[in-house]
mmCIF file of C-alpha atoms in Angstrom:
data_model
loop_
_atom_site.group_PDB
_atom_site.id
_atom_site.type_symbol
_atom_site.label_atom_id
_atom_site.label_comp_id
_atom_site.label_asym_id
_atom_site.label_seq_id
_atom_site.Cartn_x
_atom_site.Cartn_y
_atom_site.Cartn_z
ATOM 1 C CA UNK A 29 1.210 -9.161 5.373
ATOM 2 C CA UNK A 30 -0.690 -7.206 3.186
ATOM 3 C CA UNK A 31 -1.264 -4.440 0.738
ATOM 4 C CA UNK A 32 -3.003 -1.322 1.675
ATOM 5 C CA UNK A 33 -3.157 1.150 -1.100
ATOM 6 C CA UNK A 34 -3.842 0.891 -4.824
ATOM 7 C CA UNK A 35 -1.083 1.312 -7.308
ATOM 8 C CA UNK A 36 -1.383 1.551 -10.999
ATOM 9 C CA UNK A 37 -1.084 -2.157 -11.288
ATOM 10 C CA UNK A 38 -3.731 -3.080 -8.860
ATOM 11 C CA UNK A 39 -5.543 -0.831 -6.931
ATOM 12 C CA UNK A 40 -4.711 -0.590 -4.014
ATOM 13 C CA UNK A 41 -0.282 -1.046 2.356
ATOM 14 C CA UNK A 42 2.053 -5.555 5.252
ATOM 15 C CA UNK A 43 5.181 -6.858 5.111
ATOM 16 C CA UNK A 44 3.509 -8.511 6.882
ATOM 17 C CA UNK A 45 1.120 -7.234 4.642
ATOM 18 C CA UNK A 46 0.919 -2.166 4.630
ATOM 19 C CA UNK A 47 -1.976 0.175 2.914
ATOM 20 C CA UNK A 48 -1.872 0.023 3.624
ATOM 21 C CA UNK A 49 -0.157 0.699 -0.161
ATOM 22 C CA UNK A 50 -0.084 0.529 -5.161
ATOM 23 C CA UNK A 51 1.983 -0.849 -8.014
ATOM 24 C CA UNK A 52 3.117 2.252 -9.773
ATOM 25 C CA UNK A 53 5.056 0.350 -12.398
ATOM 26 C CA UNK A 54 2.073 -1.036 -14.240
ATOM 27 C CA UNK A 55 0.831 0.720 -17.328
ATOM 28 C CA UNK A 56 -2.588 0.678 -18.954
ATOM 29 C CA UNK A 57 -2.900 -1.530 -21.990
ATOM 30 C CA UNK A 58 -2.922 0.137 -25.374
ATOM 31 C CA UNK A 59 -6.030 0.469 -27.427
ATOM 32 C CA UNK A 60 -8.347 -2.497 -27.127
ATOM 33 C CA UNK A 61 -5.755 -4.784 -25.628
ATOM 34 C CA UNK A 62 -4.262 -5.964 -28.895
ATOM 35 C CA UNK A 63 -1.099 -7.898 -28.405
ATOM 36 C CA UNK A 64 -2.190 -9.425 -25.086
ATOM 37 C CA UNK A 65 -1.296 -13.112 -25.322
ATOM 38 C CA UNK A 66 -4.100 -15.595 -25.065
ATOM 39 C CA UNK A 67 -3.886 -19.104 -23.599
ATOM 40 C CA UNK A 68 -2.843 -20.563 -26.947
ATOM 41 C CA UNK A 69 0.260 -18.333 -27.151
ATOM 42 C CA UNK A 70 1.249 -18.533 -23.507
ATOM 43 C CA UNK A 71 4.766 -19.715 -22.654
ATOM 44 C CA UNK A 72 6.059 -20.972 -19.326
ATOM 45 C CA UNK A 73 7.701 -17.581 -18.821
ATOM 46 C CA UNK A 74 4.298 -15.948 -19.237
ATOM 47 C CA UNK A 75 2.856 -18.289 -16.610
ATOM 48 C CA UNK A 76 5.654 -17.665 -14.115
ATOM 49 C CA UNK A 77 5.416 -13.944 -14.719
ATOM 50 C CA UNK A 78 1.651 -14.103 -14.269
ATOM 51 C CA UNK A 79 1.918 -15.782 -10.872
ATOM 52 C CA UNK A 80 4.542 -13.262 -9.774
ATOM 53 C CA UNK A 81 2.263 -10.485 -11.017
ATOM 54 C CA UNK A 82 -0.584 -11.792 -8.865
ATOM 55 C CA UNK A 83 1.494 -10.909 -5.789
ATOM 56 C CA UNK A 84 1.910 -7.251 -6.921
ATOM 57 C CA UNK A 85 5.667 -7.010 -6.227
ATOM 58 C CA UNK A 86 5.746 -3.199 -6.154
ATOM 59 C CA UNK A 87 3.218 -3.199 -3.331
ATOM 60 C CA UNK A 88 5.357 -5.711 -1.449
ATOM 61 C CA UNK A 89 8.402 -3.458 -1.794
ATOM 62 C CA UNK A 90 6.595 -0.591 -0.128
ATOM 63 C CA UNK A 91 5.286 -2.801 2.648
ATOM 64 C CA UNK A 92 8.734 -4.191 3.386
ATOM 65 C CA UNK A 93 10.068 -0.653 3.469
ATOM 66 C CA UNK A 94 7.745 0.064 6.372
ATOM 67 C CA UNK A 95 8.681 -3.155 8.155
ATOM 68 C CA UNK A 96 12.460 -3.546 8.134
ATOM 69 C CA UNK A 97 13.291 0.013 9.331
ATOM 70 C CA UNK A 98 11.028 -0.508 12.333
ATOM 71 C CA UNK A 99 13.081 -3.589 13.197
ATOM 72 C CA UNK A 100 16.206 -1.403 13.334
ATOM 73 C CA UNK A 101 14.396 1.096 15.520
ATOM 74 C CA UNK A 102 13.036 -1.591 17.851
ATOM 75 C CA UNK A 103 16.497 -3.101 18.233
ATOM 76 C CA UNK A 104 18.098 0.330 18.686
ATOM 77 C CA UNK A 105 20.708 -0.824 16.250
ATOM 78 C CA UNK A 106 21.163 -3.597 13.724
ATOM 79 C CA UNK A 107 18.747 -6.501 14.312
ATOM 80 C CA UNK A 108 19.677 -10.151 13.967
ATOM 81 C CA UNK A 109 20.158 -10.875 10.267
ATOM 82 C CA UNK A 110 18.265 -14.171 10.250
ATOM 83 C CA UNK A 111 15.345 -12.568 12.064
ATOM 84 C CA UNK A 112 15.182 -9.940 9.326
ATOM 85 C CA UNK A 113 15.394 -12.642 6.643
ATOM 86 C CA UNK A 114 12.528 -14.686 8.110
ATOM 87 C CA UNK A 115 10.420 -11.570 8.617
ATOM 88 C CA UNK A 116 11.005 -10.462 5.033
ATOM 89 C CA UNK A 117 10.235 -13.902 3.608
ATOM 90 C CA UNK A 118 7.106 -14.323 5.683
ATOM 91 C CA UNK A 119 5.957 -10.786 5.000
ATOM 92 C CA UNK A 120 6.554 -11.105 1.267
ATOM 93 C CA UNK A 121 4.529 -14.306 1.055
ATOM 94 C CA UNK A 122 1.745 -12.845 3.185
ATOM 95 C CA UNK A 123 1.482 -9.649 1.148
ATOM 96 C CA UNK A 124 1.582 -11.705 -2.040
ATOM 97 C CA UNK A 125 -1.246 -13.874 -0.755
ATOM 98 C CA UNK A 126 -3.468 -10.879 0.013
ATOM 99 C CA UNK A 127 -2.811 -9.372 -3.409
ATOM 100 C CA UNK A 128 -3.583 -12.660 -5.155
ATOM 101 C CA UNK A 129 -6.876 -13.005 -3.285
ATOM 102 C CA UNK A 130 -7.663 -9.436 -4.332
ATOM 103 C CA UNK A 131 -6.962 -10.289 -7.969
ATOM 104 C CA UNK A 132 -9.312 -13.269 -7.814
ATOM 105 C CA UNK A 133 -12.190 -11.312 -6.292
ATOM 106 C CA UNK A 134 -11.744 -8.261 -8.518
ATOM 107 C CA UNK A 135 -11.159 -10.124 -11.771
ATOM 108 C CA UNK A 136 -14.506 -8.915 -13.169
ATOM 109 C CA UNK A 137 -13.698 -5.223 -12.837
ATOM 110 C CA UNK A 138 -10.001 -5.701 -13.593
ATOM 111 C CA UNK A 139 -10.996 -6.961 -17.029
ATOM 112 C CA UNK A 140 -12.872 -3.700 -17.699
ATOM 113 C CA UNK A 141 -10.344 -1.189 -16.371
ATOM 114 C CA UNK A 142 -7.601 0.029 -18.678
ATOM 115 C CA UNK A 143 -4.932 0.040 -15.977
ATOM 116 C CA UNK A 144 -5.660 -3.496 -14.774
ATOM 117 C CA UNK A 145 -6.739 -5.414 -17.864
ATOM 118 C CA UNK A 146 -3.211 -6.746 -18.392
ATOM 119 C CA UNK A 147 -3.206 -8.647 -15.127
ATOM 120 C CA UNK A 148 -2.983 -12.430 -15.211
ATOM 121 C CA UNK A 149 -6.670 -13.234 -14.740
ATOM 122 C CA UNK A 150 -8.056 -10.762 -17.305
ATOM 123 C CA UNK A 151 -5.507 -12.136 -19.771
ATOM 124 C CA UNK A 152 -6.613 -15.695 -18.929
ATOM 125 C CA UNK A 153 -3.060 -16.881 -18.369
ATOM 126 C CA UNK A 154 -4.024 -18.158 -14.911
ATOM 127 C CA UNK A 155 -7.446 -19.504 -13.955
ATOM 128 C CA UNK A 156 -9.345 -18.132 -10.977
ATOM 129 C CA UNK A 157 -9.186 -21.526 -9.279
ATOM 130 C CA UNK A 158 -5.416 -21.767 -9.706
ATOM 131 C CA UNK A 159 -4.956 -18.220 -8.405
ATOM 132 C CA UNK A 160 -7.135 -19.011 -5.385
ATOM 133 C CA UNK A 161 -5.072 -22.101 -4.585
ATOM 134 C CA UNK A 162 -1.880 -20.079 -5.057
ATOM 135 C CA UNK A 163 -3.092 -17.366 -2.666
ATOM 136 C CA UNK A 164 -4.088 -19.915 -0.043
ATOM 137 C CA UNK A 165 -0.769 -21.738 -0.208
ATOM 138 C CA UNK A 166 1.071 -18.441 0.211
ATOM 139 C CA UNK A 167 -1.085 -17.580 3.233
ATOM 140 C CA UNK A 168 -0.402 -20.908 4.918
ATOM 141 C CA UNK A 169 3.327 -20.900 4.190
ATOM 142 C CA UNK A 170 3.745 -17.260 5.256
ATOM 143 C CA UNK A 171 2.012 -17.887 8.562
ATOM 144 C CA UNK A 172 4.164 -20.967 9.189
ATOM 145 C CA UNK A 173 7.364 -19.100 8.314
ATOM 146 C CA UNK A 174 6.575 -16.193 10.627
ATOM 147 C CA UNK A 175 5.434 -18.493 13.436
ATOM 148 C CA UNK A 176 8.520 -20.685 13.226
ATOM 149 C CA UNK A 177 11.143 -18.119 12.213
ATOM 150 C CA UNK A 178 9.883 -15.048 14.081
ATOM 151 C CA UNK A 179 7.160 -15.440 16.707
ATOM 152 C CA UNK A 180 3.481 -16.210 17.141
ATOM 153 C CA UNK A 181 2.402 -12.585 17.643
ATOM 154 C CA UNK A 182 3.958 -11.451 14.371
ATOM 155 C CA UNK A 183 2.400 -14.408 12.562
ATOM 156 C CA UNK A 184 -1.026 -13.615 14.005
ATOM 157 C CA UNK A 185 -0.775 -9.927 13.062
ATOM 158 C CA UNK A 186 0.241 -10.830 9.538
ATOM 159 C CA UNK A 187 -2.609 -13.297 9.128
ATOM 160 C CA UNK A 188 -5.039 -10.751 10.573
ATOM 161 C CA UNK A 189 -3.869 -8.085 8.119
ATOM 162 C CA UNK A 190 -4.313 -10.517 5.248
ATOM 163 C CA UNK A 191 -7.854 -11.378 6.330
ATOM 164 C CA UNK A 192 -8.753 -7.716 6.909
ATOM 165 C CA UNK A 193 -7.589 -6.738 3.435
ATOM 166 C CA UNK A 194 -9.474 -9.533 1.740
ATOM 167 C CA UNK A 195 -12.729 -9.642 3.703
ATOM 168 C CA UNK A 196 -13.112 -6.052 4.914
ATOM 169 C CA UNK A 197 -11.504 -3.933 2.203
ATOM 170 C CA UNK A 198 -11.811 -6.025 -0.951
ATOM 171 C CA UNK A 199 -15.133 -7.749 -0.328
ATOM 172 C CA UNK A 200 -17.002 -5.344 1.960
ATOM 173 C CA UNK A 201 -15.816 -1.758 1.527
ATOM 174 C CA UNK A 202 -14.241 -1.239 -1.869
ATOM 175 C CA UNK A 203 -17.393 -1.328 -3.981
ATOM 176 C CA UNK A 204 -19.721 0.215 -1.407
ATOM 177 C CA UNK A 205 -18.300 3.405 0.108
ATOM 178 C CA UNK A 206 -16.034 6.367 -0.569
ATOM 179 C CA UNK A 207 -14.395 5.527 2.755
ATOM 180 C CA UNK A 208 -13.169 2.224 1.297
ATOM 181 C CA UNK A 209 -9.490 3.099 1.278
ATOM 182 C CA UNK A 210 -9.593 5.027 4.551
ATOM 183 C CA UNK A 211 -10.625 2.038 6.652
ATOM 184 C CA UNK A 212 -9.548 -0.678 4.253
ATOM 185 C CA UNK A 213 -6.087 0.869 4.313
ATOM 186 C CA UNK A 214 -5.693 -0.258 7.915
ATOM 187 C CA UNK A 215 -4.368 -3.552 6.597
ATOM 188 C CA UNK A 216 -1.413 -1.809 4.997
ATOM 189 C CA UNK A 217 -0.458 -0.250 8.334
ATOM 190 C CA UNK A 218 0.327 -3.590 9.968
ATOM 191 C CA UNK A 219 3.953 -3.858 8.769
ATOM 192 C CA UNK A 220 4.985 -1.329 11.410
ATOM 193 C CA UNK A 221 3.470 -3.506 14.115
ATOM 194 C CA UNK A 222 4.944 -6.688 12.681
ATOM 195 C CA UNK A 223 8.437 -5.230 12.376
ATOM 196 C CA UNK A 224 8.310 -4.137 16.006
ATOM 197 C CA UNK A 225 6.903 -7.379 17.404
ATOM 198 C CA UNK A 226 9.390 -9.412 15.380
ATOM 199 C CA UNK A 227 12.169 -7.873 17.472
ATOM 200 C CA UNK A 228 10.487 -7.266 20.833
ATOM 201 C CA UNK A 229 7.760 -9.911 20.928
ATOM 202 C CA UNK A 230 5.246 -7.351 22.186
ATOM 203 C CA UNK A 231 3.310 -4.261 21.143
ATOM 204 C CA UNK A 232 4.027 -0.715 22.352
ATOM 205 C CA UNK A 233 3.028 2.875 21.613
ATOM 206 C CA UNK A 234 5.985 3.490 19.301
ATOM 207 C CA UNK A 235 4.820 1.134 16.517
ATOM 208 C CA UNK A 236 1.259 2.386 17.018
ATOM 209 C CA UNK A 237 2.413 5.906 16.103
ATOM 210 C CA UNK A 238 4.083 4.577 12.950
ATOM 211 C CA UNK A 239 0.946 2.529 12.234
ATOM 212 C CA UNK A 240 -1.054 5.775 12.352
ATOM 213 C CA UNK A 241 1.423 7.579 10.093
ATOM 214 C CA UNK A 242 0.757 4.996 7.382
ATOM 215 C CA UNK A 243 -2.977 5.153 8.111
ATOM 216 C CA UNK A 244 -3.136 8.921 7.473
ATOM 217 C CA UNK A 245 -0.703 8.639 4.542
ATOM 218 C CA UNK A 246 -2.868 6.132 2.672
ATOM 219 C CA UNK A 247 -5.803 8.412 1.655
ATOM 220 C CA UNK A 248 -3.683 11.184 0.051
ATOM 221 C CA UNK A 249 -1.544 8.564 -1.665
ATOM 222 C CA UNK A 250 -4.478 6.547 -2.979
ATOM 223 C CA UNK A 251 -6.781 9.432 -3.845
ATOM 224 C CA UNK A 252 -4.064 11.017 -5.979
ATOM 225 C CA UNK A 253 -3.839 7.783 -7.947
ATOM 226 C CA UNK A 254 -7.615 7.347 -8.038
ATOM 227 C CA UNK A 255 -7.970 10.889 -9.366
ATOM 228 C CA UNK A 256 -5.697 9.979 -12.259
ATOM 229 C CA UNK A 257 -7.766 6.857 -12.974
ATOM 230 C CA UNK A 258 -11.172 8.154 -11.936
ATOM 231 C CA UNK A 259 -12.794 7.223 -15.257
ATOM 232 C CA UNK A 260 -11.636 3.642 -14.768
ATOM 233 C CA UNK A 261 -13.282 3.515 -11.352
ATOM 234 C CA UNK A 262 -16.392 5.302 -12.598
ATOM 235 C CA UNK A 263 -16.829 2.808 -15.443
ATOM 236 C CA UNK A 264 -16.933 -0.122 -13.016
ATOM 237 C CA UNK A 265 -18.991 1.655 -10.326
ATOM 238 C CA UNK A 266 -16.288 1.662 -7.659
ATOM 239 C CA UNK A 267 -17.069 4.739 -5.515
ATOM 240 C CA UNK A 268 -13.574 6.054 -4.942
ATOM 241 C CA UNK A 269 -13.692 9.611 -3.609
ATOM 242 C CA UNK A 270 -12.571 11.213 -6.919
ATOM 243 C CA UNK A 271 -15.473 9.476 -8.663
ATOM 244 C CA UNK A 272 -18.219 10.923 -6.466
ATOM 245 C CA UNK A 273 -16.649 14.265 -5.460
ATOM 246 C CA UNK A 274 -15.175 17.098 -7.551
ATOM 247 C CA UNK A 275 -11.416 17.376 -7.772
ATOM 248 C CA UNK A 276 -11.405 20.437 -5.512
ATOM 249 C CA UNK A 277 -13.005 18.455 -2.682
ATOM 250 C CA UNK A 278 -10.562 15.611 -3.207
ATOM 251 C CA UNK A 279 -7.731 18.114 -2.963
ATOM 252 C CA UNK A 280 -9.149 19.567 0.241
ATOM 253 C CA UNK A 281 -9.368 16.174 1.910
ATOM 254 C CA UNK A 282 -5.884 15.279 0.717
ATOM 255 C CA UNK A 283 -4.570 18.412 2.432
ATOM 256 C CA UNK A 284 -6.438 17.651 5.673
ATOM 257 C CA UNK A 285 -5.115 14.094 5.875
ATOM 258 C CA UNK A 286 -1.629 15.296 4.961
ATOM 259 C CA UNK A 287 -1.517 17.743 7.871
ATOM 260 C CA UNK A 288 -2.648 15.062 10.314
ATOM 261 C CA UNK A 289 -0.094 12.645 8.854
ATOM 262 C CA UNK A 290 2.786 15.068 9.336
ATOM 263 C CA UNK A 291 1.684 15.922 12.876
ATOM 264 C CA UNK A 292 1.474 12.226 13.709
ATOM 265 C CA UNK A 293 4.927 11.574 12.270
ATOM 266 C CA UNK A 294 6.400 14.254 14.552
ATOM 267 C CA UNK A 295 4.690 12.668 17.570
ATOM 268 C CA UNK A 296 7.172 9.796 17.340
ATOM 269 C CA UNK A 297 9.882 12.096 18.703
ATOM 270 C CA UNK A 298 8.412 12.488 22.219
ATOM 271 C CA UNK A 299 6.684 9.101 22.290
ATOM 272 C CA UNK A 300 9.765 7.057 21.366
ATOM 273 C CA UNK A 301 12.429 9.426 22.652
ATOM 274 C CA UNK A 302 14.305 9.622 19.349
ATOM 275 C CA UNK A 303 17.423 11.665 18.740
ATOM 276 C CA UNK A 304 17.177 14.825 16.631
ATOM 277 C CA UNK A 305 17.904 12.853 13.454
ATOM 278 C CA UNK A 306 14.342 11.636 13.097
ATOM 279 C CA UNK A 307 12.336 14.800 13.896
ATOM 280 C CA UNK A 308 14.514 16.944 11.631
ATOM 281 C CA UNK A 309 14.031 14.499 8.765
ATOM 282 C CA UNK A 310 10.301 14.167 9.495
ATOM 283 C CA UNK A 311 9.854 17.947 9.581
ATOM 284 C CA UNK A 312 11.673 18.518 6.288
ATOM 285 C CA UNK A 313 9.928 15.650 4.507
ATOM 286 C CA UNK A 314 6.576 16.687 5.919
ATOM 287 C CA UNK A 315 7.031 20.286 4.782
ATOM 288 C CA UNK A 316 7.821 19.172 1.235
ATOM 289 C CA UNK A 317 4.818 16.847 1.182
ATOM 290 C CA UNK A 318 2.486 19.575 2.463
ATOM 291 C CA UNK A 319 3.687 21.959 -0.231
ATOM 292 C CA UNK A 320 2.882 19.340 -2.894
ATOM 293 C CA UNK A 321 -0.529 18.616 -1.357
ATOM 294 C CA UNK A 322 -1.465 22.309 -1.245
ATOM 295 C CA UNK A 323 -0.255 22.814 -4.806
ATOM 296 C CA UNK A 324 -2.448 19.993 -6.059
ATOM 297 C CA UNK A 325 -5.424 21.408 -4.167
ATOM 298 C CA UNK A 326 -4.814 24.849 -5.655
ATOM 299 C CA UNK A 327 -4.664 23.400 -9.161
ATOM 300 C CA UNK A 328 -7.833 21.350 -8.527
ATOM 301 C CA UNK A 329 -9.730 24.462 -7.437
ATOM 302 C CA UNK A 330 -9.094 26.163 -10.766
ATOM 303 C CA UNK A 331 -9.491 23.230 -13.157
ATOM 304 C CA UNK A 332 -10.973 19.738 -13.307
ATOM 305 C CA UNK A 333 -8.644 18.663 -16.118
ATOM 306 C CA UNK A 334 -6.162 15.972 -15.118
ATOM 307 C CA UNK A 335 -3.476 17.563 -17.260
ATOM 308 C CA UNK A 336 -3.764 20.664 -15.081
ATOM 309 C CA UNK A 337 -4.192 18.951 -11.719
ATOM 310 C CA UNK A 338 -1.333 16.496 -12.333
ATOM 311 C CA UNK A 339 -2.254 14.183 -9.409
ATOM 312 C CA UNK A 340 0.521 11.724 -10.208
ATOM 313 C CA UNK A 341 3.041 14.303 -9.023
ATOM 314 C CA UNK A 342 1.627 13.965 -5.515
ATOM 315 C CA UNK A 343 1.325 10.193 -5.886
ATOM 316 C CA UNK A 344 5.028 9.806 -6.645
ATOM 317 C CA UNK A 345 5.894 12.324 -3.931
ATOM 318 C CA UNK A 346 3.923 10.244 -1.433
ATOM 319 C CA UNK A 347 5.955 7.139 -2.263
ATOM 320 C CA UNK A 348 9.183 9.062 -1.796
ATOM 321 C CA UNK A 349 7.946 10.629 1.442
ATOM 322 C CA UNK A 350 7.060 7.330 3.092
ATOM 323 C CA UNK A 351 10.245 5.658 1.914
ATOM 324 C CA UNK A 352 12.530 8.384 3.232
ATOM 325 C CA UNK A 353 10.590 8.781 6.474
ATOM 326 C CA UNK A 354 11.086 5.118 7.331
ATOM 327 C CA UNK A 355 14.721 5.298 6.286
ATOM 328 C CA UNK A 356 15.004 8.041 8.919
ATOM 329 C CA UNK A 357 13.347 5.686 11.423
ATOM 330 C CA UNK A 358 16.050 3.100 10.707
ATOM 331 C CA UNK A 359 18.932 5.577 10.781
ATOM 332 C CA UNK A 360 17.906 7.399 13.969
ATOM 333 C CA UNK A 361 19.260 4.800 16.418
ATOM 334 C CA UNK A 362 22.407 4.396 14.313
ATOM 335 C CA UNK A 363 23.268 8.065 13.821
ATOM 336 C CA UNK A 364 21.776 9.492 16.985
ATOM 337 C CA UNK A 365 23.815 7.533 19.513
#
């Protein structure tokens, strides 16, 4: 599984991976990094915490939130508990592996960016070689867990999402194009497919619609965060959209993607034949999200100051939107019987 979108602690997704999606709990280091422990002052708790940090737990949470609800929807009720457990374990390990690989490859720019300099590798608590071994072990174990405890298709999708995130997004797109998160975010969309195949053993149009919801959600979510940290990205020459385009253009594109996202979310109603529980929830949540997106765009058209634009308001709203939308996916077959 695999991450798909940057969060303040990484950059950014599936439980099986994403986007997909960003660790919003991390905070930039203060000043010049004073107080960051060096190897000589590192304790075993620091080391354990560093390895956990490599997996970007907040990203994993979001990815699992787009995986487990789909399992409820695919089962049209409550899925087998052990199947959920194996899917969650495998997805967690897979997403953690992708994030750790990302940390290894991006360690040079992470050390220069205020919001990422407190990660394990910039702090030299974990060596790049150890982190690479850790990521590889997680990838192997996650694939084995999903293959044995779930099914081969889910394991293959998870491994594919991991590889896509590492080789396509992290290594190929991120430092080369403003479209990095648009196409790189595909990896974070895989949890919807994995959750569905874990229960049914096959793909269908229903999880594809949910896959696309996450795909169109990722740019507004990530660009709001990137706008807040645009100087960080500019300083390390990562061409995120807010770095190369004015805030007003970023706001315009956020609005465009948001409208397509909401329209796609409503398409699940006729495609999957849901009850009214889901479309009502999707319509209300979508309306609130669109209001926030338009408000940010309006603020960006009148000022380029971050204090005026307040992009983190939309960022946090995007997390809440996706979480509640997938809760509605899980509840629809339970409440709409």
